[in-house]
DNA sequence: GTCAACGTTCTTGCATACAAGATTTATCAT
DNA sequence: ATGATAAATCTTGTATGCAAGAACGTTGAC
């Protein structure tokens, strides 16, 4: 059994939201969730409270919990912040990376190359995630890494949509190459700039996102 | 009556932690809190769950909740991230501020001037907060503003300690002047740089913080 | 036929109850 | 006297129960 039921429920519901199993705007009925997971309402409520605090669900008094629907504009704002934090992580990584960090980054980068050239966008998604986490770790800022992972997770569904856009995987991998180069060269400002551009969704990429969102 | 009990408890306990009423490392007993606030354990637990999700308390399975104690190093990391986000807010504000934003920023700045020249560090603390919030608002990024406010709140006790350092109020206000100038001139990069420096606690300021923390 | 008012039903919010793990204390052996 | 083991106590984790507010349907009037 898991550590405790609440934690498990929290993860299950969170995954359900992220994997679009619970669509934005959907009502999260307490008894329904309780029976579905074979527990009572109490732990369900506590899990929902946590998701509320994180900002994934909204709890309207006496009217239940619903999955928050961040519109395109807010998603853009979230990517904007994410780009900034990733830029910071990159600049810190360029200054602080150890031999172990270099190994991890290069290994993740190599895996990205494999899945990219294989044209496997799902595999690339996971390797890409490892690549970015390697940079967070190399920043040697625990708090920053946590913030980045949390935001990364929240943006997961939209990130995934983006990779479906034609040529995005190849472009992404090419950007990774330049980023690795800048970090390992210890060029903090270059790493920051490249990562910021890599993550932010300016211009066409934003239009693509909106279009993809609308077609769901 | 209040909206709901859980929200009230969450705020009360959160304020207690921030105001150092519940010291870092202190154990938060459920029945104790319940009797203290005149409610049952259930809403107390739900409030603690939310604080756990935010990162203010740690819940060890079967062993209760304790107030998280971020050591000096982690506090430094949090200021580092805060500096980055404030820098982003400043750069966006420089590009996007409206007439109303200008008015609000200048008003807050004028209030800072009053409390600064009066040597009232407590009043300055509040005016400073308003000043920064005015910049968040001028960034016209709701998500960024929320993130900034949340971090600002978590760093509140340490910020306050900093203002006690000799001359910090005067220095802070001088920095505000340059920041206002950069934003209103529409100089995004300058606003970003100045705000980043204004918020981050490099060199001596970090030593001061550690020393002050140790002396509590 | 449509709209509104009322009553029923359903859902949430909080309290209480009960079970299981953790902690503390007491007793016994060395 | 000190250490360990076992029992008592306390605390957390989950279930259930009850009350109050919201959603929904029905009935009646116009």
CSV table of C-alpha atoms (C1' of nucleotides) in Angstrom, one decimal:
chain,number,residue,atom,x,y,z
A,1,UNK,CA,0.0,0.0,0.0
A,2,UNK,CA,1.0,3.6,-0.6
A,3,UNK,CA,2.2,5.8,2.2
A,4,UNK,CA,-1.2,7.2,2.7
A,5,UNK,CA,-4.4,7.4,0.8
A,6,UNK,CA,-4.6,11.2,0.4
A,7,UNK,CA,-1.2,11.4,-1.3
A,8,UNK,CA,-2.2,8.6,-3.7
A,9,UNK,CA,-5.5,10.3,-4.5
A,10,UNK,CA,-3.8,13.6,-5.0
A,11,UNK,CA,-1.5,12.1,-7.5
A,12,UNK,CA,-4.3,10.1,-9.2
A,13,UNK,CA,-6.5,13.1,-9.6
A,14,UNK,CA,-3.6,15.3,-10.6
A,15,UNK,CA,-2.6,12.9,-13.3
A,16,UNK,CA,-6.2,12.6,-14.4
A,17,UNK,CA,-6.3,16.4,-14.9
A,18,UNK,CA,-2.9,16.6,-16.6
A,19,UNK,CA,-3.7,13.7,-18.9
A,20,UNK,CA,-7.0,15.4,-19.8
A,21,UNK,CA,-8.9,12.5,-18.3
A,22,UNK,CA,-10.7,15.2,-16.2
A,23,UNK,CA,-11.2,17.9,-18.7
A,24,UNK,CA,-11.0,21.6,-17.8
A,25,UNK,CA,-14.3,22.7,-16.3
A,26,UNK,CA,-15.3,19.2,-15.3
A,27,UNK,CA,-17.0,18.9,-12.0
A,28,UNK,CA,-15.2,16.6,-9.5
A,29,UNK,CA,-17.9,14.9,-7.4
A,30,UNK,CA,-16.7,13.8,-4.0
A,31,UNK,CA,-18.8,10.7,-3.6
A,32,UNK,CA,-18.1,9.7,-7.2
A,33,UNK,CA,-14.4,9.9,-6.7
A,34,UNK,CA,-14.7,8.2,-3.4
A,35,UNK,CA,-16.5,5.2,-4.7
A,36,UNK,CA,-14.3,5.1,-7.8
A,37,UNK,CA,-11.1,4.9,-5.6
A,38,UNK,CA,-12.8,2.8,-2.9
A,39,UNK,CA,-12.3,5.2,-0.1
A,40,UNK,CA,-14.5,7.6,1.9
A,41,UNK,CA,-15.1,11.2,1.2
A,42,UNK,CA,-12.7,12.5,3.8
A,43,UNK,CA,-9.4,11.7,2.0
A,44,UNK,CA,-11.0,12.8,-1.3
A,45,UNK,CA,-11.8,16.2,0.2
A,46,UNK,CA,-8.3,16.5,1.6
A,47,UNK,CA,-6.8,15.7,-1.8
A,48,UNK,CA,-9.0,18.2,-3.5
A,49,UNK,CA,-7.9,20.8,-0.9
A,50,UNK,CA,-4.3,20.2,-1.9
A,51,UNK,CA,-5.1,20.5,-5.6
A,52,UNK,CA,-6.9,23.7,-4.8
A,53,UNK,CA,-3.9,25.1,-3.0
A,54,UNK,CA,-1.7,24.2,-6.0
A,55,UNK,CA,-4.1,25.9,-8.3
A,56,UNK,CA,-5.3,22.9,-10.4
A,57,UNK,CA,-8.9,22.9,-9.2
A,58,UNK,CA,-11.2,25.6,-8.0
A,59,UNK,CA,-13.5,25.0,-5.0
A,60,UNK,CA,-16.6,27.1,-5.0
A,61,UNK,CA,-18.2,27.2,-1.6
A,62,UNK,CA,-21.1,24.7,-1.3
A,63,UNK,CA,-20.9,24.1,-5.0
A,64,UNK,CA,-18.1,21.6,-5.3
A,65,UNK,CA,-14.7,21.4,-7.1
A,66,UNK,CA,-14.1,21.9,-10.8
A,67,UNK,CA,-11.0,21.6,-12.8
A,68,UNK,CA,-9.6,25.0,-13.6
A,69,UNK,CA,-9.5,25.9,-17.2
A,70,UNK,CA,-6.6,28.3,-17.9
A,71,UNK,CA,-7.4,30.0,-21.2
A,72,UNK,CA,-4.8,30.5,-23.9
A,73,UNK,CA,-3.8,33.8,-22.5
A,74,UNK,CA,-3.0,32.4,-19.1
A,75,UNK,CA,-1.2,29.4,-20.6
A,76,UNK,CA,0.9,31.9,-22.4
A,77,UNK,CA,1.7,33.7,-19.2
A,78,UNK,CA,2.7,30.5,-17.6
A,79,UNK,CA,5.1,29.7,-20.4
A,80,UNK,CA,6.5,33.2,-20.0
A,81,UNK,CA,7.3,32.6,-16.4
A,82,UNK,CA,8.6,29.1,-17.1
A,83,UNK,CA,11.0,30.6,-19.8
A,84,UNK,CA,12.3,33.0,-17.2
A,85,UNK,CA,12.9,30.3,-14.6
A,86,UNK,CA,14.5,27.9,-17.1
A,87,UNK,CA,16.8,30.8,-18.2
A,88,UNK,CA,17.9,31.3,-14.6
A,89,UNK,CA,18.4,27.5,-14.2
A,90,UNK,CA,20.6,27.5,-17.4
A,91,UNK,CA,22.7,30.5,-16.3
A,92,UNK,CA,23.3,28.9,-12.9
A,93,UNK,CA,24.0,25.6,-14.4
A,94,UNK,CA,26.6,27.2,-16.7
A,95,UNK,CA,28.4,28.5,-13.6
A,96,UNK,CA,28.0,25.6,-11.2
A,97,UNK,CA,27.9,22.3,-13.2
A,98,UNK,CA,30.0,19.5,-11.9
A,99,UNK,CA,31.5,16.5,-13.8
A,100,UNK,CA,28.5,14.4,-12.7
A,101,UNK,CA,26.1,17.1,-14.0
A,102,UNK,CA,28.0,17.2,-17.4
A,103,UNK,CA,27.6,13.5,-17.7
A,104,UNK,CA,23.9,13.5,-16.9
A,105,UNK,CA,23.2,16.4,-19.3
A,106,UNK,CA,25.2,14.8,-22.1
A,107,UNK,CA,23.5,11.4,-21.6
A,108,UNK,CA,20.0,13.0,-21.7
A,109,UNK,CA,21.1,15.0,-24.8
A,110,UNK,CA,22.3,11.8,-26.5
A,111,UNK,CA,18.9,10.1,-25.8
A,112,UNK,CA,17.1,13.1,-27.2
A,113,UNK,CA,19.2,12.7,-30.4
A,114,UNK,CA,18.1,9.1,-30.7
A,115,UNK,CA,14.4,9.7,-30.3
A,116,UNK,CA,14.6,12.8,-32.4
A,117,UNK,CA,16.3,11.2,-35.4
A,118,UNK,CA,13.9,8.2,-35.0
A,119,UNK,CA,11.1,10.7,-35.4
A,120,UNK,CA,9.5,9.3,-32.2
A,121,UNK,CA,7.8,12.4,-30.7
A,122,UNK,CA,6.5,10.5,-27.6
A,123,UNK,CA,9.9,9.1,-26.7
A,124,UNK,CA,11.3,12.6,-27.4
A,125,UNK,CA,8.8,14.0,-24.9
A,126,UNK,CA,10.2,11.9,-22.1
A,127,UNK,CA,13.9,12.4,-23.1
A,128,UNK,CA,13.3,16.1,-23.3
A,129,UNK,CA,11.9,16.1,-19.8
A,130,UNK,CA,15.0,14.3,-18.5
A,131,UNK,CA,17.2,16.8,-20.4
A,132,UNK,CA,15.5,19.8,-18.7
A,133,UNK,CA,15.6,18.2,-15.3
A,134,UNK,CA,19.3,17.5,-15.7
A,135,UNK,CA,19.7,21.3,-16.2
A,136,UNK,CA,17.6,22.1,-13.1
A,137,UNK,CA,19.8,19.7,-11.1
A,138,UNK,CA,22.9,21.3,-12.5
A,139,UNK,CA,21.7,24.7,-11.3
A,140,UNK,CA,22.3,23.4,-7.7
A,141,UNK,CA,19.3,25.4,-6.5
A,142,UNK,CA,16.8,23.1,-4.8
A,143,UNK,CA,14.1,25.6,-4.6
A,144,UNK,CA,14.4,26.7,-8.3
A,145,UNK,CA,14.4,23.0,-9.3
A,146,UNK,CA,11.2,22.4,-7.4
A,147,UNK,CA,9.5,25.4,-9.0
A,148,UNK,CA,10.6,24.4,-12.4
A,149,UNK,CA,9.4,20.8,-12.0
A,150,UNK,CA,6.0,22.0,-10.7
A,151,UNK,CA,5.5,24.4,-13.5
A,152,UNK,CA,6.8,21.9,-16.1
A,153,UNK,CA,4.2,19.4,-14.8
A,154,UNK,CA,1.4,21.9,-15.0
A,155,UNK,CA,2.3,22.8,-18.6
A,156,UNK,CA,2.8,19.2,-19.6
A,157,UNK,CA,-0.3,18.8,-21.7
A,158,UNK,CA,0.4,21.9,-23.7
A,159,UNK,CA,4.1,21.1,-24.1
A,160,UNK,CA,3.0,17.8,-25.6
A,161,UNK,CA,0.7,19.4,-28.0
A,162,UNK,CA,3.5,21.6,-29.2
A,163,UNK,CA,5.7,18.7,-30.1
A,164,UNK,CA,3.1,17.5,-32.5
A,165,UNK,CA,3.6,20.5,-34.6
A,166,UNK,CA,5.6,19.7,-37.7
A,167,UNK,CA,9.3,19.9,-37.4
A,168,UNK,CA,9.1,21.0,-33.8
A,169,UNK,CA,11.0,18.0,-32.5
A,170,UNK,CA,13.9,18.6,-34.9
A,171,UNK,CA,14.0,22.3,-34.1
A,172,UNK,CA,13.8,21.6,-30.4
A,173,UNK,CA,16.7,19.2,-30.6
A,174,UNK,CA,18.8,21.6,-32.5
A,175,UNK,CA,18.2,24.2,-29.8
A,176,UNK,CA,19.2,21.7,-27.2
A,177,UNK,CA,22.6,21.4,-28.9
A,178,UNK,CA,23.3,25.1,-28.7
A,179,UNK,CA,22.1,25.1,-25.0
A,180,UNK,CA,24.5,22.3,-24.1
A,181,UNK,CA,27.3,24.0,-25.8
A,182,UNK,CA,26.7,27.3,-23.9
A,183,UNK,CA,26.3,25.6,-20.5
A,184,UNK,CA,29.4,23.4,-20.9
A,185,UNK,CA,31.4,26.4,-22.1
A,186,UNK,CA,30.3,28.2,-18.9
A,187,UNK,CA,28.6,31.0,-20.8
A,188,UNK,CA,25.9,31.9,-18.4
A,189,UNK,CA,24.3,34.7,-20.3
A,190,UNK,CA,24.2,32.7,-23.5
A,191,UNK,CA,22.7,29.7,-21.8
A,192,UNK,CA,20.0,32.0,-20.2
A,193,UNK,CA,19.1,33.6,-23.5
A,194,UNK,CA,18.9,30.3,-25.4
A,195,UNK,CA,16.9,28.5,-22.8
A,196,UNK,CA,14.5,31.5,-22.6
A,197,UNK,CA,13.9,31.4,-26.3
A,198,UNK,CA,13.7,27.6,-26.3
A,199,UNK,CA,10.9,27.6,-23.8
A,200,UNK,CA,8.9,30.7,-24.6
A,201,UNK,CA,6.1,30.5,-27.1
A,202,UNK,CA,6.3,33.6,-29.1
A,203,UNK,CA,4.8,34.5,-32.4
A,204,UNK,CA,3.8,31.6,-34.6
A,205,UNK,CA,4.2,29.1,-31.8
A,206,UNK,CA,1.6,30.8,-29.8
A,207,UNK,CA,-0.8,30.9,-32.7
A,208,UNK,CA,-0.1,27.2,-33.2
A,209,UNK,CA,-0.9,26.5,-29.6
A,210,UNK,CA,-4.2,28.4,-29.7
A,211,UNK,CA,-5.2,26.7,-32.9
A,212,UNK,CA,-4.4,23.3,-31.4
A,213,UNK,CA,-6.3,24.1,-28.2
A,214,UNK,CA,-9.4,25.2,-30.1
A,215,UNK,CA,-9.5,22.0,-32.1
A,216,UNK,CA,-9.9,19.8,-29.1
B,1,UNK,CA,-19.9,34.6,9.4
B,2,UNK,CA,-16.8,33.8,7.4
B,3,UNK,CA,-17.0,32.2,4.0
B,4,UNK,CA,-15.8,28.8,5.3
B,5,UNK,CA,-13.9,27.5,8.2
B,6,UNK,CA,-11.0,25.9,6.3
B,7,UNK,CA,-10.1,29.1,4.5
B,8,UNK,CA,-10.1,31.0,7.7
B,9,UNK,CA,-7.9,28.4,9.4
B,10,UNK,CA,-5.5,28.3,6.5
B,11,UNK,CA,-5.0,32.0,6.7
B,12,UNK,CA,-4.8,32.0,10.5
B,13,UNK,CA,-2.2,29.3,10.6
B,14,UNK,CA,-0.3,30.8,7.6
B,15,UNK,CA,-0.2,34.1,9.4
B,16,UNK,CA,1.0,32.4,12.5
B,17,UNK,CA,3.8,30.9,10.7
B,18,UNK,CA,4.8,34.0,8.8
B,19,UNK,CA,4.6,36.2,11.9
B,20,UNK,CA,6.9,33.6,13.6
B,21,UNK,CA,4.1,32.8,16.1
B,22,UNK,CA,4.5,29.2,15.1
B,23,UNK,CA,8.3,29.0,14.9
B,24,UNK,CA,10.1,26.8,12.3
B,25,UNK,CA,10.2,23.3,13.4
B,26,UNK,CA,7.3,23.6,15.8
B,27,UNK,CA,4.8,20.8,15.8
B,28,UNK,CA,1.3,21.7,14.8
B,29,UNK,CA,-1.0,19.5,16.9
B,30,UNK,CA,-4.4,18.9,15.4
B,31,UNK,CA,-6.5,18.8,18.5
B,32,UNK,CA,-4.7,21.7,20.0
B,33,UNK,CA,-5.4,23.8,16.9
B,34,UNK,CA,-8.9,22.6,16.8
B,35,UNK,CA,-9.7,23.5,20.4
B,36,UNK,CA,-7.9,26.8,20.0
B,37,UNK,CA,-10.0,27.8,17.0
B,38,UNK,CA,-13.2,26.2,18.3
B,39,UNK,CA,-13.7,23.7,15.5
B,40,UNK,CA,-13.2,20.0,15.0
B,41,UNK,CA,-10.1,18.3,13.6
B,42,UNK,CA,-11.5,17.8,10.1
B,43,UNK,CA,-11.2,21.4,8.9
B,44,UNK,CA,-7.8,21.8,10.7
B,45,UNK,CA,-6.5,18.8,8.8
B,46,UNK,CA,-7.8,20.2,5.5
B,47,UNK,CA,-6.1,23.5,6.2
B,48,UNK,CA,-2.8,21.8,7.1
B,49,UNK,CA,-3.1,19.8,3.8
B,50,UNK,CA,-3.3,23.1,1.9
B,51,UNK,CA,-0.3,24.5,3.8
B,52,UNK,CA,1.6,21.3,3.0
B,53,UNK,CA,0.8,21.7,-0.7
B,54,UNK,CA,2.0,25.3,-0.6
B,55,UNK,CA,5.2,24.2,1.1
B,56,UNK,CA,4.8,25.9,4.4
B,57,UNK,CA,4.5,22.8,6.6
B,58,UNK,CA,5.7,19.3,6.3
B,59,UNK,CA,3.4,16.4,7.1
B,60,UNK,CA,5.2,13.2,8.1
B,61,UNK,CA,3.0,10.2,7.9
B,62,UNK,CA,1.5,9.2,11.2
B,63,UNK,CA,3.7,11.7,12.9
B,64,UNK,CA,2.0,15.0,12.5
B,65,UNK,CA,2.7,18.3,10.9
B,66,UNK,CA,5.6,20.6,11.6
B,67,UNK,CA,6.5,24.1,10.3
B,68,UNK,CA,9.1,23.9,7.7
B,69,UNK,CA,12.4,25.5,8.5
B,70,UNK,CA,14.1,26.7,5.4
B,71,UNK,CA,17.8,27.1,6.3
B,72,UNK,CA,19.7,30.2,5.2
B,73,UNK,CA,20.8,28.5,2.0
B,74,UNK,CA,17.2,27.8,0.9
B,75,UNK,CA,16.1,31.3,1.8
B,76,UNK,CA,18.9,32.6,-0.4
B,77,UNK,CA,17.6,30.3,-3.2
B,78,UNK,CA,14.1,31.7,-2.8
B,79,UNK,CA,15.4,35.3,-3.0
B,80,UNK,CA,17.3,34.3,-6.1
B,81,UNK,CA,14.1,33.1,-7.8
B,82,UNK,CA,12.2,36.1,-6.5
B,83,UNK,CA,14.7,38.4,-8.0
B,84,UNK,CA,14.3,36.8,-11.4
B,85,UNK,CA,10.5,37.0,-11.3
B,86,UNK,CA,10.6,40.6,-10.1
B,87,UNK,CA,13.0,41.4,-13.0
B,88,UNK,CA,10.5,39.9,-15.4
B,89,UNK,CA,7.7,41.8,-13.9
B,90,UNK,CA,9.7,45.0,-14.2
B,91,UNK,CA,10.6,44.4,-17.8
B,92,UNK,CA,7.0,43.6,-18.8
B,93,UNK,CA,5.8,46.6,-16.8
B,94,UNK,CA,8.2,48.9,-18.7
B,95,UNK,CA,6.6,47.7,-22.0
B,96,UNK,CA,3.0,47.5,-20.9
B,97,UNK,CA,2.2,50.0,-18.3
B,98,UNK,CA,-1.0,52.1,-18.7
B,99,UNK,CA,-1.7,55.6,-17.4
B,100,UNK,CA,-3.5,54.0,-14.4
B,101,UNK,CA,-0.4,51.9,-13.7
B,102,UNK,CA,1.8,54.9,-13.8
B,103,UNK,CA,-0.4,56.7,-11.3
B,104,UNK,CA,-0.5,53.8,-8.9
B,105,UNK,CA,3.3,53.3,-9.1
B,106,UNK,CA,4.0,56.9,-8.6
B,107,UNK,CA,1.6,57.1,-5.6
B,108,UNK,CA,3.2,54.1,-3.9
B,109,UNK,CA,6.6,55.6,-4.6
B,110,UNK,CA,5.6,58.9,-3.0
B,111,UNK,CA,4.4,57.0,0.1
B,112,UNK,CA,7.7,55.2,0.2
B,113,UNK,CA,9.4,58.5,0.2
B,114,UNK,CA,7.4,59.7,3.1
B,115,UNK,CA,8.0,56.7,5.3
B,116,UNK,CA,11.6,56.5,4.3
B,117,UNK,CA,12.4,60.1,5.1
B,118,UNK,CA,10.5,59.7,8.4
B,119,UNK,CA,12.8,56.9,9.2
B,120,UNK,CA,9.8,54.6,9.9
B,121,UNK,CA,10.9,51.2,8.8
B,122,UNK,CA,7.6,49.5,9.7
B,123,UNK,CA,5.6,52.0,7.6
B,124,UNK,CA,8.2,51.6,4.8
B,125,UNK,CA,7.7,47.9,4.9
B,126,UNK,CA,4.0,48.3,3.9
B,127,UNK,CA,4.6,51.0,1.4
B,128,UNK,CA,7.3,49.0,-0.2
B,129,UNK,CA,5.0,46.1,-0.5
B,130,UNK,CA,2.4,48.3,-2.3
B,131,UNK,CA,5.1,49.6,-4.6
B,132,UNK,CA,6.1,46.1,-5.7
B,133,UNK,CA,2.6,45.0,-6.1
B,134,UNK,CA,2.0,48.0,-8.3
B,135,UNK,CA,4.8,46.8,-10.5
B,136,UNK,CA,3.3,43.3,-10.7
B,137,UNK,CA,0.0,44.7,-11.7
B,138,UNK,CA,1.6,46.8,-14.4
B,139,UNK,CA,3.2,43.7,-15.9
B,140,UNK,CA,-0.3,42.7,-16.9
B,141,UNK,CA,0.5,39.1,-16.3
B,142,UNK,CA,-2.0,37.6,-13.9
B,143,UNK,CA,0.0,34.4,-13.4
B,144,UNK,CA,3.3,36.2,-12.8
B,145,UNK,CA,1.6,38.6,-10.3
B,146,UNK,CA,0.2,35.6,-8.4
B,147,UNK,CA,3.6,33.9,-8.3
B,148,UNK,CA,5.3,37.1,-7.1
B,149,UNK,CA,2.7,37.7,-4.4
B,150,UNK,CA,3.0,34.2,-3.1
B,151,UNK,CA,6.8,34.2,-2.9
B,152,UNK,CA,6.7,37.8,-1.5
B,153,UNK,CA,4.5,36.5,1.2
B,154,UNK,CA,6.7,33.5,2.0
B,155,UNK,CA,9.8,35.7,2.2
B,156,UNK,CA,8.0,38.4,4.3
B,157,UNK,CA,9.7,37.6,7.6
B,158,UNK,CA,13.2,37.7,6.1
B,159,UNK,CA,12.4,40.8,4.1
B,160,UNK,CA,11.4,42.5,7.3
B,161,UNK,CA,14.6,41.6,9.0
B,162,UNK,CA,16.6,43.0,6.2
B,163,UNK,CA,15.0,46.4,6.5
B,164,UNK,CA,16.3,46.6,10.1
B,165,UNK,CA,19.8,46.7,8.8
B,166,UNK,CA,21.3,50.1,9.0
B,167,UNK,CA,20.6,52.4,6.0
B,168,UNK,CA,18.8,49.7,4.2
B,169,UNK,CA,15.6,51.7,4.0
B,170,UNK,CA,17.3,54.7,2.5
B,171,UNK,CA,19.2,52.5,0.0
B,172,UNK,CA,16.1,50.7,-0.9
B,173,UNK,CA,14.2,53.9,-1.6
B,174,UNK,CA,17.1,55.2,-3.8
B,175,UNK,CA,16.9,52.0,-5.8
B,176,UNK,CA,13.1,52.5,-6.2
B,177,UNK,CA,13.8,55.8,-7.7
B,178,UNK,CA,16.0,54.4,-10.5
B,179,UNK,CA,13.5,51.6,-11.0
B,180,UNK,CA,10.6,54.0,-11.5
B,181,UNK,CA,12.6,56.0,-13.9
B,182,UNK,CA,13.5,52.9,-16.0
B,183,UNK,CA,9.9,51.6,-16.1
B,184,UNK,CA,8.3,54.9,-17.0
B,185,UNK,CA,11.0,55.5,-19.7
B,186,UNK,CA,10.0,52.1,-21.1
B,187,UNK,CA,13.5,50.7,-20.7
B,188,UNK,CA,12.6,47.1,-20.2
B,189,UNK,CA,16.2,45.7,-19.8
B,190,UNK,CA,17.2,48.4,-17.4
B,191,UNK,CA,14.1,47.9,-15.3
B,192,UNK,CA,14.8,44.1,-15.3
B,193,UNK,CA,18.4,44.6,-14.2
B,194,UNK,CA,17.7,47.1,-11.5
B,195,UNK,CA,14.8,45.1,-10.0
B,196,UNK,CA,16.9,41.9,-10.0
B,197,UNK,CA,19.7,43.7,-8.1
B,198,UNK,CA,17.2,45.4,-5.8
B,199,UNK,CA,15.6,42.1,-4.7
B,200,UNK,CA,18.6,39.7,-4.7
B,201,UNK,CA,20.6,39.4,-1.6
B,202,UNK,CA,24.2,39.1,-2.8
B,203,UNK,CA,27.4,39.4,-0.8
B,204,UNK,CA,27.2,41.5,2.4
B,205,UNK,CA,23.4,41.4,2.4
B,206,UNK,CA,23.4,37.6,2.6
B,207,UNK,CA,25.9,37.7,5.4
B,208,UNK,CA,23.7,40.2,7.2
B,209,UNK,CA,20.7,37.9,6.8
B,210,UNK,CA,22.5,34.9,8.1
B,211,UNK,CA,23.8,36.8,11.1
B,212,UNK,CA,20.3,38.1,11.8
B,213,UNK,CA,18.8,34.7,11.5
B,214,UNK,CA,21.4,33.2,13.8
B,215,UNK,CA,20.7,35.7,16.5
B,216,UNK,CA,17.1,34.8,16.9
C,1,DG,C1',-47.9,26.9,-23.0
C,2,DT,C1',-44.9,29.4,-20.0
C,3,DC,C1',-43.2,31.0,-15.8
C,4,DA,C1',-42.7,31.1,-11.0
C,5,DA,C1',-43.0,29.3,-6.4
C,6,DC,C1',-42.5,25.6,-3.5
C,7,DG,C1',-41.0,21.1,-2.0
C,8,DT,C1',-37.9,17.2,-2.7
C,9,DT,C1',-33.4,15.5,-3.4
C,10,DC,C1',-28.7,15.8,-3.7
C,11,DT,C1',-24.2,17.6,-2.3
C,12,DT,C1',-21.2,19.9,0.5
C,13,DG,C1',-19.3,21.3,5.2
C,14,DC,C1',-18.2,20.0,9.6
C,15,DA,C1',-18.4,16.9,13.7
C,16,DT,C1',-17.8,12.6,15.8
C,17,DA,C1',-16.5,7.8,16.0
C,18,DC,C1',-13.4,4.2,15.5
C,19,DA,C1',-9.1,1.8,14.1
C,20,DA,C1',-4.1,1.5,13.6
C,21,DG,C1',0.4,3.2,14.2
C,22,DA,C1',3.6,5.9,17.2
C,23,DT,C1',5.1,7.4,21.7
C,24,DT,C1',5.7,7.2,26.4
C,25,DT,C1',5.9,4.9,30.7
C,26,DA,C1',6.4,1.3,33.7
C,27,DT,C1',8.2,-3.0,35.0
C,28,DC,C1',11.5,-6.6,35.1
C,29,DA,C1',15.9,-8.6,34.3
C,30,DT,C1',20.7,-8.2,34.4
D,1,DA,C1',21.2,1.6,38.1
D,2,DT,C1',20.5,0.8,33.3
D,3,DG,C1',18.7,-1.3,29.5
D,4,DA,C1',15.1,-3.6,27.1
D,5,DT,C1',10.5,-5.1,26.5
D,6,DA,C1',5.7,-4.7,27.0
D,7,DA,C1',1.6,-2.3,28.0
D,8,DA,C1',-1.0,1.9,28.3
D,9,DT,C1',-1.8,6.3,26.1
D,10,DC,C1',-1.9,9.5,22.7
D,11,DT,C1',-2.2,11.0,17.9
D,12,DT,C1',-3.1,10.4,13.4
D,13,DG,C1',-5.9,8.4,9.4
D,14,DT,C1',-10.2,7.2,7.6
D,15,DA,C1',-15.2,6.3,7.9
D,16,DT,C1',-19.7,7.7,8.9
D,17,DG,C1',-23.4,10.8,10.4
D,18,DC,C1',-26.0,15.0,10.5
D,19,DA,C1',-27.2,19.6,9.3
D,20,DA,C1',-27.5,23.4,5.9
D,21,DG,C1',-27.3,25.2,1.4
D,22,DA,C1',-27.8,24.4,-3.7
D,23,DA,C1',-29.8,22.1,-7.7
D,24,DC,C1',-33.7,20.1,-9.6
D,25,DG,C1',-38.3,18.8,-10.5
D,26,DT,C1',-43.2,19.4,-9.9
D,27,DT,C1',-47.3,21.7,-9.5
D,28,DG,C1',-50.1,25.5,-9.9
D,29,DA,C1',-51.5,30.0,-11.8
D,30,DC,C1',-51.9,33.2,-15.5
